[in-house]
Coordinates of C-alpha atoms in Angstrom, one line a residue:
M14 CA 197.1 129.9 95.8
C15 CA 195.1 128.5 98.7
P16 CA 197.3 127.1 101.5
H17 CA 194.9 124.3 102.1
T18 CA 195.8 122.8 98.7
C19 CA 199.4 123.8 98.3
V20 CA 200.7 122.6 101.7
T21 CA 201.0 118.8 101.5
N22 CA 203.7 117.9 104.0
L23 CA 201.7 118.6 107.2
P24 CA 201.5 115.8 109.8
K25 CA 198.4 113.7 109.6
P26 CA 195.8 114.4 112.4
R27 CA 195.6 112.1 115.3
Q28 CA 192.8 109.5 114.9
K29 CA 190.5 109.3 117.9
Q30 CA 190.7 105.8 119.4
P31 CA 188.0 104.1 121.5
E32 CA 188.1 105.1 125.1
I33 CA 190.5 103.0 127.3
G34 CA 188.8 101.2 130.2
P35 CA 189.7 101.9 133.9
A36 CA 191.5 98.6 134.3
S37 CA 193.7 99.2 131.2
V38 CA 194.7 102.6 132.6
M39 CA 195.8 101.2 136.0
V40 CA 197.6 98.2 134.4
G41 CA 199.3 100.5 131.9
N42 CA 200.6 102.7 134.7
L43 CA 201.9 99.8 136.7
V44 CA 203.7 98.3 133.7
S45 CA 205.3 101.6 132.8
G46 CA 206.3 102.2 136.4
K47 CA 204.2 105.4 136.6
R48 CA 202.3 106.2 139.8
I49 CA 198.9 107.8 139.8
A50 CA 199.4 111.6 139.6
Q51 CA 198.3 112.8 143.1
A52 CA 200.0 114.9 145.8
S53 CA 199.2 116.6 149.1
G54 CA 200.4 119.5 151.2
R55 CA 201.1 119.2 154.9
D56 CA 198.2 117.9 157.1
L57 CA 196.7 120.9 158.9
G58 CA 195.5 118.7 161.8
Q59 CA 199.0 117.5 162.6
I60 CA 200.7 120.9 162.6
E61 CA 201.1 122.2 166.1
D62 CA 201.5 125.9 166.5
N63 CA 200.4 128.5 169.0
D64 CA 197.5 129.8 166.9
Q65 CA 195.0 131.4 169.2
A66 CA 192.8 132.5 166.3
R67 CA 191.8 128.8 165.7
K68 CA 189.4 128.9 168.6
F69 CA 187.2 131.4 166.8
L70 CA 184.8 130.3 164.0
F71 CA 184.2 133.8 162.5
L72 CA 186.8 136.4 161.4
S73 CA 184.6 139.0 163.1
E74 CA 185.3 137.2 166.4
V75 CA 189.0 137.2 165.7
L76 CA 188.9 141.0 165.1
Q77 CA 187.1 141.6 168.4
W78 CA 189.6 139.4 170.2
R79 CA 192.5 141.3 168.7
A80 CA 190.9 144.7 169.5
Q81 CA 190.8 143.6 173.2
T82 CA 194.2 142.0 173.5
T83 CA 196.3 144.1 171.1
P84 CA 194.3 147.3 170.5
D85 CA 197.2 149.5 169.4
H86 CA 198.8 146.9 167.0
I87 CA 198.8 148.2 163.4
L88 CA 197.2 145.8 161.0
Y89 CA 197.1 147.9 157.8
T90 CA 199.2 150.7 156.3
L91 CA 198.2 152.3 153.0
L92 CA 200.8 154.0 150.9
N93 CA 200.2 156.7 148.3
S94 CA 202.1 157.3 145.0
R95 CA 204.8 159.4 146.8
G96 CA 205.6 156.4 149.1
T97 CA 204.2 158.1 152.2
I98 CA 201.6 156.7 154.6
A99 CA 198.1 157.8 153.4
S100 CA 196.3 156.1 156.3
S101 CA 196.7 153.2 158.8
L102 CA 194.5 151.0 161.0
T103 CA 195.1 149.5 164.4
C104 CA 193.1 146.6 165.7
L105 CA 190.9 148.8 167.9
Q106 CA 190.4 151.4 165.1
L107 CA 189.2 148.8 162.7
H108 CA 186.9 147.3 165.3
K109 CA 185.3 150.7 166.2
R110 CA 184.8 151.8 162.6
A111 CA 183.4 148.4 161.6
E112 CA 180.9 148.7 164.5
K113 CA 179.8 152.1 163.3
I114 CA 179.3 150.7 159.7
A115 CA 177.2 147.8 161.1
G116 CA 175.0 150.2 163.1
M117 CA 174.4 152.3 160.0
L118 CA 173.5 149.2 157.9
A119 CA 171.0 148.1 160.5
E120 CA 169.4 151.6 161.2
R121 CA 169.5 153.2 157.8
G122 CA 169.6 150.3 155.5
H123 CA 167.2 148.0 157.5
L124 CA 169.3 145.0 156.4
Q125 CA 168.8 141.6 157.9
D126 CA 171.1 138.7 158.4
G127 CA 172.3 137.0 155.2
E128 CA 171.5 139.9 152.9
H129 CA 174.2 140.7 150.2
V130 CA 175.9 144.1 150.2
A131 CA 177.9 145.3 147.2
L132 CA 181.1 147.2 148.3
V133 CA 182.0 149.6 145.4
Y134 CA 185.3 151.1 146.8
P135 CA 188.6 152.0 145.3
P136 CA 191.6 150.1 146.9
G137 CA 192.0 151.5 150.4
I138 CA 191.3 151.3 154.1
D139 CA 187.6 152.2 153.6
L140 CA 187.0 148.9 151.7
I141 CA 188.4 146.9 154.6
V142 CA 186.3 148.8 157.2
A143 CA 183.2 148.3 155.1
F144 CA 183.9 144.6 154.7
Y145 CA 184.2 143.9 158.4
G146 CA 181.2 146.3 159.1
C147 CA 179.1 143.9 156.9
L148 CA 180.4 140.9 158.9
Y149 CA 179.5 142.6 162.1
A150 CA 176.0 143.3 160.8
G151 CA 175.6 139.6 159.6
C152 CA 175.5 140.6 155.9
V153 CA 177.4 139.1 153.1
P154 CA 179.9 141.6 151.6
I155 CA 180.7 141.4 147.9
T156 CA 183.6 143.5 146.7
V157 CA 183.0 145.2 143.3
R158 CA 185.6 146.9 141.2
P159 CA 184.5 150.6 140.7
P160 CA 183.5 151.3 137.0
H161 CA 186.0 153.2 135.0
P162 CA 184.6 156.7 134.3
Q163 CA 185.8 156.6 130.6
N164 CA 184.2 153.2 129.9
I165 CA 181.2 152.7 132.2
A166 CA 179.3 150.6 129.7
T167 CA 181.8 147.7 129.9
T168 CA 183.2 148.1 133.4
L169 CA 179.9 148.6 135.3
P170 CA 178.7 145.0 135.2
T171 CA 182.0 143.8 136.6
V172 CA 180.6 141.0 138.9
K173 CA 178.5 138.4 137.1
M174 CA 179.6 135.3 139.2
I175 CA 180.9 135.4 142.7
V176 CA 182.4 132.5 144.5
E177 CA 180.8 131.5 147.8
M178 CA 182.9 130.4 150.8
S179 CA 181.7 129.4 154.2
H180 CA 183.2 130.8 157.4
T181 CA 184.8 127.5 158.1
A182 CA 186.5 127.5 154.7
T183 CA 187.6 131.1 155.1
S184 CA 189.3 130.3 158.5
A185 CA 190.9 127.2 157.0
F186 CA 192.1 129.2 154.1
C187 CA 193.7 131.9 156.3
R188 CA 195.3 129.3 158.5
S189 CA 196.8 127.5 155.5
I190 CA 198.4 130.7 154.2
K191 CA 199.6 131.6 157.7
L192 CA 201.4 128.3 158.0
Q193 CA 202.8 128.3 154.5
C194 CA 204.2 131.9 154.7
E195 CA 204.9 131.9 158.5
L196 CA 202.8 135.0 159.2
Y197 CA 202.8 136.3 162.7
P198 CA 202.1 139.7 164.4
S199 CA 205.7 140.7 164.2
R200 CA 205.8 140.3 160.4
E201 CA 205.3 142.9 157.7
V202 CA 204.0 141.9 154.3
A203 CA 203.9 144.2 151.2
I204 CA 200.8 143.6 149.0
C205 CA 200.6 145.2 145.5
L206 CA 197.4 143.6 144.3
D207 CA 193.8 144.6 143.5
P208 CA 191.5 143.6 146.4
Y209 CA 188.4 142.6 144.4
C210 CA 188.7 138.9 143.8
G211 CA 190.8 135.8 144.4
L212 CA 193.9 135.6 146.5
G213 CA 194.4 139.4 146.2
F214 CA 191.1 139.9 148.2
V215 CA 192.1 137.4 150.8
L216 CA 195.6 138.9 151.3
W217 CA 194.2 142.4 151.3
C218 CA 191.2 142.0 153.7
L219 CA 191.4 138.7 155.6
C220 CA 194.9 137.4 156.4
S221 CA 196.0 140.4 158.6
V222 CA 193.1 140.0 160.9
Y223 CA 193.5 136.3 161.2
S224 CA 197.3 136.2 161.5
G225 CA 197.9 139.6 163.1
H226 CA 200.7 140.7 160.8
Q227 CA 200.9 144.2 159.3
S228 CA 199.9 144.5 155.7
I229 CA 201.5 147.3 153.7
L230 CA 199.0 148.0 151.0
I231 CA 200.1 149.4 147.7
P232 CA 197.3 150.0 145.1
P233 CA 198.7 148.9 141.7
S234 CA 197.1 152.0 140.1
E235 CA 199.6 154.2 142.1
L236 CA 202.5 152.5 140.2
E237 CA 201.3 154.2 137.0
V238 CA 202.4 157.5 138.6
N239 CA 205.5 156.1 140.4
P240 CA 206.7 152.7 139.0
A241 CA 209.3 152.5 141.8
L242 CA 206.7 152.7 144.6
W243 CA 206.4 149.0 145.3
L244 CA 210.1 148.1 145.3
S245 CA 210.9 151.3 147.3
A246 CA 208.3 150.3 150.0
V247 CA 209.7 146.8 150.1
S248 CA 213.2 148.3 150.7
Q249 CA 212.1 151.0 153.2
Y250 CA 210.1 148.6 155.4
K251 CA 212.6 145.8 155.1
V252 CA 209.9 143.5 153.9
R253 CA 210.8 139.8 153.6
D254 CA 207.6 138.7 151.9
T255 CA 205.7 140.5 149.1
F256 CA 202.9 139.7 146.7
C257 CA 202.3 141.2 143.3
S258 CA 200.7 140.4 139.9
Y259 CA 202.2 139.9 136.4
S260 CA 201.0 143.4 135.4
V261 CA 202.9 145.0 138.3
M262 CA 206.0 143.0 137.5
E263 CA 205.8 143.9 133.9
L264 CA 205.3 147.6 134.8
C265 CA 208.4 147.6 136.9
T266 CA 210.4 145.8 134.3
K267 CA 209.5 148.2 131.6
G268 CA 209.4 151.4 133.7
L269 CA 212.5 150.8 135.7
G270 CA 214.7 149.1 133.2
L271 CA 217.0 152.1 132.8
Q272 CA 216.8 153.3 136.4
T273 CA 218.5 150.5 138.4
D274 CA 221.7 152.5 138.9
A275 CA 219.8 155.5 140.1
L276 CA 217.7 153.3 142.5
K277 CA 220.8 151.7 143.8
A278 CA 222.4 155.1 144.4
R279 CA 219.2 156.1 146.4
G280 CA 219.8 153.1 148.7
L281 CA 217.1 150.8 147.4
D282 CA 218.0 147.3 148.8
L283 CA 216.1 144.1 148.0
S284 CA 218.5 141.7 149.6
R285 CA 216.1 141.0 152.5
V286 CA 213.3 139.7 150.3
R287 CA 212.7 136.0 151.0
T288 CA 209.7 135.5 148.8
C289 CA 208.3 137.6 146.0
V290 CA 205.1 135.7 144.9
V291 CA 203.2 136.4 141.7
V292 CA 199.5 135.7 142.2
A293 CA 198.2 134.1 139.0
E294 CA 195.6 131.9 137.4
E295 CA 197.7 130.8 134.5
R296 CA 200.9 129.1 133.4
P297 CA 203.9 130.8 135.0
R298 CA 205.6 133.3 132.7
I299 CA 209.2 132.2 132.9
A300 CA 210.5 134.9 130.5
L301 CA 209.0 137.7 132.6
T302 CA 210.0 136.3 136.0
Q303 CA 213.6 135.7 134.8
S304 CA 213.8 139.2 133.3
F305 CA 212.6 140.7 136.5
S306 CA 215.1 138.7 138.6
K307 CA 218.0 139.6 136.3
L308 CA 217.1 143.3 136.1
F309 CA 217.0 143.8 139.9
K310 CA 219.8 141.4 140.8
D311 CA 222.1 144.4 141.3
L312 CA 219.7 145.7 143.9
G313 CA 220.2 142.5 145.9
L314 CA 217.1 140.5 144.8
H315 CA 217.9 136.8 144.9
P316 CA 216.6 134.9 141.8
R317 CA 215.3 132.1 144.1
A318 CA 213.0 134.6 145.8
V319 CA 210.7 135.1 142.8
S320 CA 208.0 132.4 142.4
T321 CA 204.4 132.1 141.5
S322 CA 201.2 130.9 143.1
F323 CA 198.2 129.2 141.5
G324 CA 194.5 129.4 142.3
C325 CA 191.2 129.5 140.5
R326 CA 187.5 130.0 141.1
V327 CA 186.9 126.8 143.0
N328 CA 190.0 127.2 145.2
L329 CA 191.6 130.6 145.4
A330 CA 195.0 129.3 146.5
I331 CA 196.1 125.8 145.6
C332 CA 199.9 126.4 145.4
L333 CA 202.0 129.1 147.0
Q334 CA 205.8 128.9 147.4
G335 CA 205.9 130.1 151.0
T336 CA 209.0 130.3 153.2
S337 CA 210.0 126.6 153.6
G338 CA 210.6 123.8 151.2
P339 CA 212.7 123.5 148.0
D340 CA 213.0 126.2 145.4
P341 CA 210.7 126.2 142.4
T342 CA 211.8 123.8 139.7
T343 CA 211.8 124.1 135.9
V344 CA 211.4 121.3 133.5
F345 CA 211.5 121.0 129.7
V346 CA 208.8 119.0 127.9
D347 CA 208.3 118.0 124.3
M348 CA 205.7 120.4 122.8
R349 CA 204.7 117.8 120.2
A350 CA 203.9 115.2 122.9
L351 CA 202.0 117.8 124.9
R352 CA 199.7 118.2 122.0
H353 CA 198.6 114.6 122.5
D354 CA 198.2 115.1 126.3
R355 CA 201.4 113.3 127.0
V356 CA 204.3 114.6 129.1
R357 CA 207.8 113.7 127.9
L358 CA 210.7 115.4 129.6
V359 CA 213.6 116.5 127.3
E360 CA 216.9 118.2 127.8
R361 CA 217.2 122.0 127.7
G362 CA 217.7 123.2 124.2
S363 CA 216.2 120.2 122.5
P364 CA 214.1 120.7 119.4
H365 CA 210.5 121.5 120.3
S366 CA 211.3 121.9 124.0
L367 CA 209.0 124.0 126.1
P368 CA 210.1 125.3 129.5
L369 CA 207.5 125.0 132.4
M370 CA 208.0 126.4 135.9
E371 CA 206.5 124.9 139.0
S372 CA 203.5 126.9 140.2
G373 CA 204.5 126.9 143.9
K374 CA 204.4 124.5 146.8
I375 CA 201.0 122.8 147.6
L376 CA 199.4 124.5 150.5
P377 CA 198.8 122.7 153.8
G378 CA 195.5 120.8 153.9
V379 CA 195.3 120.6 150.1
R380 CA 195.2 117.4 148.0
I381 CA 195.6 117.3 144.2
I382 CA 195.0 114.7 141.6
I383 CA 195.3 114.8 137.8
A384 CA 192.1 113.4 136.2
N385 CA 190.9 112.8 132.6
P386 CA 188.5 115.7 131.9
E387 CA 186.3 113.4 129.8
T388 CA 186.3 110.0 131.6
K389 CA 187.0 111.5 135.1
G390 CA 189.5 108.8 135.8
P391 CA 192.8 109.3 137.5
M392 CA 195.9 109.7 135.3
G393 CA 199.5 108.7 135.6
E394 CA 202.4 111.1 135.9
S395 CA 203.2 110.9 132.2
H396 CA 199.9 112.3 131.1
L397 CA 198.4 115.8 130.9
G398 CA 195.0 116.1 132.6
E399 CA 192.7 118.4 134.6
I400 CA 193.8 119.5 138.0
W401 CA 191.3 118.4 140.7
V402 CA 191.6 119.7 144.3
H403 CA 190.3 118.5 147.6
S404 CA 190.6 121.0 150.5
G405 CA 188.9 122.5 153.5
H406 CA 189.0 125.9 151.8
N407 CA 187.4 124.9 148.6
A408 CA 184.6 127.2 147.5
S409 CA 181.1 125.8 148.0
G410 CA 179.5 127.1 144.9
Y411 CA 178.7 130.2 142.7
F412 CA 176.5 133.1 143.6
T413 CA 175.4 134.3 140.2
V414 CA 173.0 136.9 139.0
Y415 CA 171.8 134.5 136.3
G416 CA 170.7 131.9 138.8
D417 CA 172.3 129.1 136.7
E418 CA 173.0 126.2 139.1
A419 CA 174.0 123.7 136.3
L420 CA 177.7 124.2 137.0
Q421 CA 177.4 123.6 140.7
S422 CA 177.6 119.8 141.0
D423 CA 180.2 119.3 138.2
H424 CA 182.6 122.0 139.4
F425 CA 182.4 121.6 143.2
N426 CA 181.2 118.0 143.8
S427 CA 182.9 115.7 141.4
R428 CA 184.0 112.1 142.0
L429 CA 186.5 109.9 140.2
S430 CA 185.0 107.3 138.0
F431 CA 187.3 104.6 139.5
G432 CA 189.9 104.3 142.2
D433 CA 189.1 106.6 145.1
T434 CA 185.4 107.2 144.3
Q435 CA 184.4 108.5 147.8
T436 CA 186.4 111.7 147.9
I437 CA 184.7 114.8 146.7
W438 CA 186.8 117.0 144.4
A439 CA 186.5 120.4 142.9
R440 CA 187.4 120.7 139.2
T441 CA 189.7 123.6 138.5
G442 CA 189.3 123.8 134.8
Y443 CA 193.0 123.9 134.2
L444 CA 195.3 121.3 132.6
G445 CA 198.5 120.3 134.2
F446 CA 200.7 117.5 135.5
L447 CA 202.5 116.4 138.6
R448 CA 206.1 115.3 138.9
R449 CA 207.9 113.8 141.9
T450 CA 211.3 115.6 142.1
E451 CA 214.6 114.5 143.7
L452 CA 214.3 117.4 146.2
T453 CA 212.9 117.0 149.7
D454 CA 210.6 119.2 151.7
A455 CA 210.7 120.1 155.4
S456 CA 209.3 116.7 156.4
G457 CA 212.0 114.8 154.5
E458 CA 209.6 113.5 151.9
R459 CA 210.3 113.9 148.2
H460 CA 208.8 117.0 146.8
D461 CA 205.8 116.8 144.4
A462 CA 205.8 119.7 141.9
L463 CA 202.6 120.9 140.1
Y464 CA 203.0 122.3 136.6
V465 CA 200.1 124.3 135.1
V466 CA 199.9 124.2 131.3
G467 CA 196.7 126.2 130.5
A468 CA 193.0 126.6 130.9
L469 CA 190.8 123.8 129.6
E470 CA 188.2 126.1 128.1
E471 CA 190.9 128.1 126.2
A472 CA 192.7 125.0 124.8
M473 CA 192.1 124.5 121.1
E474 CA 191.3 121.2 119.4
L475 CA 192.8 121.4 115.9
R476 CA 193.6 118.5 113.6
G477 CA 193.0 116.0 116.4
M478 CA 195.5 117.7 118.7
R479 CA 195.3 120.0 121.7
Y480 CA 197.0 123.4 121.3
H481 CA 197.5 125.9 124.0
P482 CA 197.1 129.6 123.0
I483 CA 200.2 130.9 124.9
D484 CA 202.5 128.7 122.8
I485 CA 201.3 130.1 119.5
E486 CA 201.2 133.7 120.9
T487 CA 204.8 133.4 122.0
S488 CA 205.8 132.5 118.5
V489 CA 203.8 135.3 116.9
I490 CA 205.2 138.0 119.2
R491 CA 208.7 137.1 118.2
T492 CA 208.1 137.8 114.5
H493 CA 208.1 141.6 114.5
K494 CA 209.2 144.4 116.9
S495 CA 205.9 146.3 116.3
I496 CA 203.7 143.4 117.7
T497 CA 203.3 144.4 121.3
E498 CA 200.6 141.8 122.2
C499 CA 198.9 138.8 120.7
A500 CA 195.9 136.5 121.4
V501 CA 194.6 133.5 119.6
F502 CA 191.3 131.5 119.6
T503 CA 189.3 129.3 117.3
W504 CA 186.2 130.2 115.3
T505 CA 184.3 127.5 113.4
N506 CA 187.4 125.3 113.3
L507 CA 189.5 128.2 112.1
L508 CA 192.5 129.7 114.0
V509 CA 192.1 133.4 114.6
V510 CA 195.2 135.5 115.5
V511 CA 194.7 139.0 116.9
V512 CA 197.9 141.2 117.1
E513 CA 198.3 144.6 118.6
L514 CA 200.3 147.0 116.3
D515 CA 202.6 149.6 117.8
G516 CA 203.6 151.5 114.7
S517 CA 202.2 153.0 111.5
E518 CA 199.1 151.4 109.9
Q519 CA 201.2 150.8 106.8
E520 CA 202.9 148.0 108.6
A521 CA 199.7 146.1 109.2
L522 CA 199.8 144.3 105.8
D523 CA 203.4 143.3 106.3
L524 CA 202.5 141.4 109.5
V525 CA 200.1 139.0 107.8
P526 CA 202.7 136.8 106.0
L527 CA 205.0 136.9 109.1
V528 CA 202.2 135.6 111.3
T529 CA 201.0 132.9 109.0
N530 CA 204.5 131.6 108.3
V531 CA 205.6 131.4 111.9
V532 CA 202.5 129.5 112.9
L533 CA 202.8 127.1 110.0
E534 CA 206.6 126.5 110.6
E535 CA 206.5 126.1 114.4
H536 CA 203.1 124.6 115.0
Y537 CA 202.0 123.1 111.6
L538 CA 198.8 125.1 111.7
I539 CA 197.1 127.2 109.0
V540 CA 195.9 130.6 110.2
G541 CA 192.3 131.3 109.1
V542 CA 192.0 135.0 110.1
V543 CA 194.6 137.6 111.1
V544 CA 193.3 140.7 112.8
V545 CA 195.5 143.7 113.3
V546 CA 194.3 146.1 116.0
D547 CA 195.4 149.1 118.0
I548 CA 197.2 148.8 121.4
G549 CA 194.9 148.0 124.3
V550 CA 192.2 146.2 122.3
I551 CA 193.1 142.7 123.8
P552 CA 191.3 142.7 127.2
I553 CA 193.6 142.2 130.2
N554 CA 192.3 141.6 133.8
S555 CA 193.8 143.2 136.9
R556 CA 196.4 140.4 137.3
G557 CA 197.7 141.0 133.8
E558 CA 196.1 137.9 132.3
K559 CA 194.5 137.8 128.8
Q560 CA 190.8 137.4 128.6
R561 CA 190.7 135.4 125.3
M562 CA 187.0 134.4 125.6
H563 CA 186.0 138.1 125.9
L564 CA 188.1 138.9 122.9
R565 CA 186.4 136.2 120.9
D566 CA 183.0 137.5 121.9
G567 CA 184.1 141.0 120.7
F568 CA 185.4 139.6 117.4
L569 CA 182.1 137.8 116.7
A570 CA 180.1 140.9 117.6
D571 CA 182.3 143.0 115.3
Q572 CA 183.4 145.3 118.1
L573 CA 187.2 145.2 117.7
D574 CA 187.5 148.1 115.2
P575 CA 190.5 146.5 113.5
I576 CA 193.1 148.2 111.4
Y577 CA 193.3 145.4 109.0
V578 CA 191.7 141.9 108.7
A579 CA 193.1 139.1 106.4
Y580 CA 190.8 136.1 105.8
N581 CA 192.4 132.9 104.5
M582 CA 189.5 130.5 104.2

């Protein structure tokens, strides 16, 4: 029997109403007592600190100054899988090696100012040296992830779109992170991230030269050999601040789950950790961060130390918890209201409640507003909208091999349709909301918390409502112990669910009714296609985030090589 005819008790789809005018929006917010959803970090211009690097425009000039004033100060320390120092760099060593690279680029490469240079290096000291060598030569360095030898066809064209940032924006970015995390030459920071894009690249290559602190570099690939490497380094060097990705956190949670007693006996101590920041471009994973905190609580890790950051292409770091300010807050919202782009707070444990964790404190010099992605008008605190950002370290555009400039003006130079129409904003492409909490920050003002819900391009419009893939995926993963991962997307108005099976192929057929039933019962949606695949088919980036659009392209191109496919159309 076809589910489309036998299921009759589904809620009716929401009817699209005529667009509400700007005046109606403002009056409605005033009547309901809701303020316009906007918030700002600290003003960079009003923060006084002894920052000598501010007098230089270029990072290459900062490096030359540090090589002269503190030549023997160690900037970078690279660890191998055994936890020993593979190599290190002082200010003078980095300066000298960068000069040598610059000379080679000019003499052998015959490169001129402004030319682009691809840096295809594994995570290590050589990547940093080559980066500053390009800056010394006046070239534009572009870090490229080396292709995987077993899958060159799909990993070779890794860079299709690169974000462009000016020297002024880069300096403002580094200064903002320095103030938020209180980074100074006497500090040591452990970084377990890939250095090829986003905040991982900035922390790996730029921040140490600007702030002068020592970066202890731990390539995430080394954790596959020694899962305890990152936490052991944090304990050994008495690190107070560390950065990682969700994939690193998940690897530690799974790989060290039964070894906490042995690690404690070896003297591993995480009590000094003040901030453990997960670098992400998605909704914070509360279940994973809580599991990580609970697992390593016996090793001294404080639950309040674990937090997340949020950044995207147009601005690599919008929120980052840092060292000062209130702890990250968690709220519970009504999932049904969220489908209608409304935010209604409920009590913990309420029916259809969804927990959302704050994505970190807004960085100094950053302004945020929540706007309607269609009308481009500002929205109130009670509505879900697109996160727009205004900052001195916004990216200026895309450098793309396709030469498509159509996205430039809309992504990087947007203006509100009413209200403050003069400010230029960058559109993040992520949906979220702001909420003023009862907590106060360092200045005594009430703290504004940003909650990221999901990517706008991945949100699914079904039956007149907006659904976010992570909510459906969470329900599906709970249905069977053999489902290790799940991803959903839409295809011609049909919901497609892809599940990875960790078990015998005979179980594939059993998963289909479980998947369709849970989606129908919890989300009132009918699944059009269920695809059962092997482990590792769902693409995951270096931060451990699902690439649903790439999965959709593979599905349409018939490249998934599924175990079983069930069509319900």
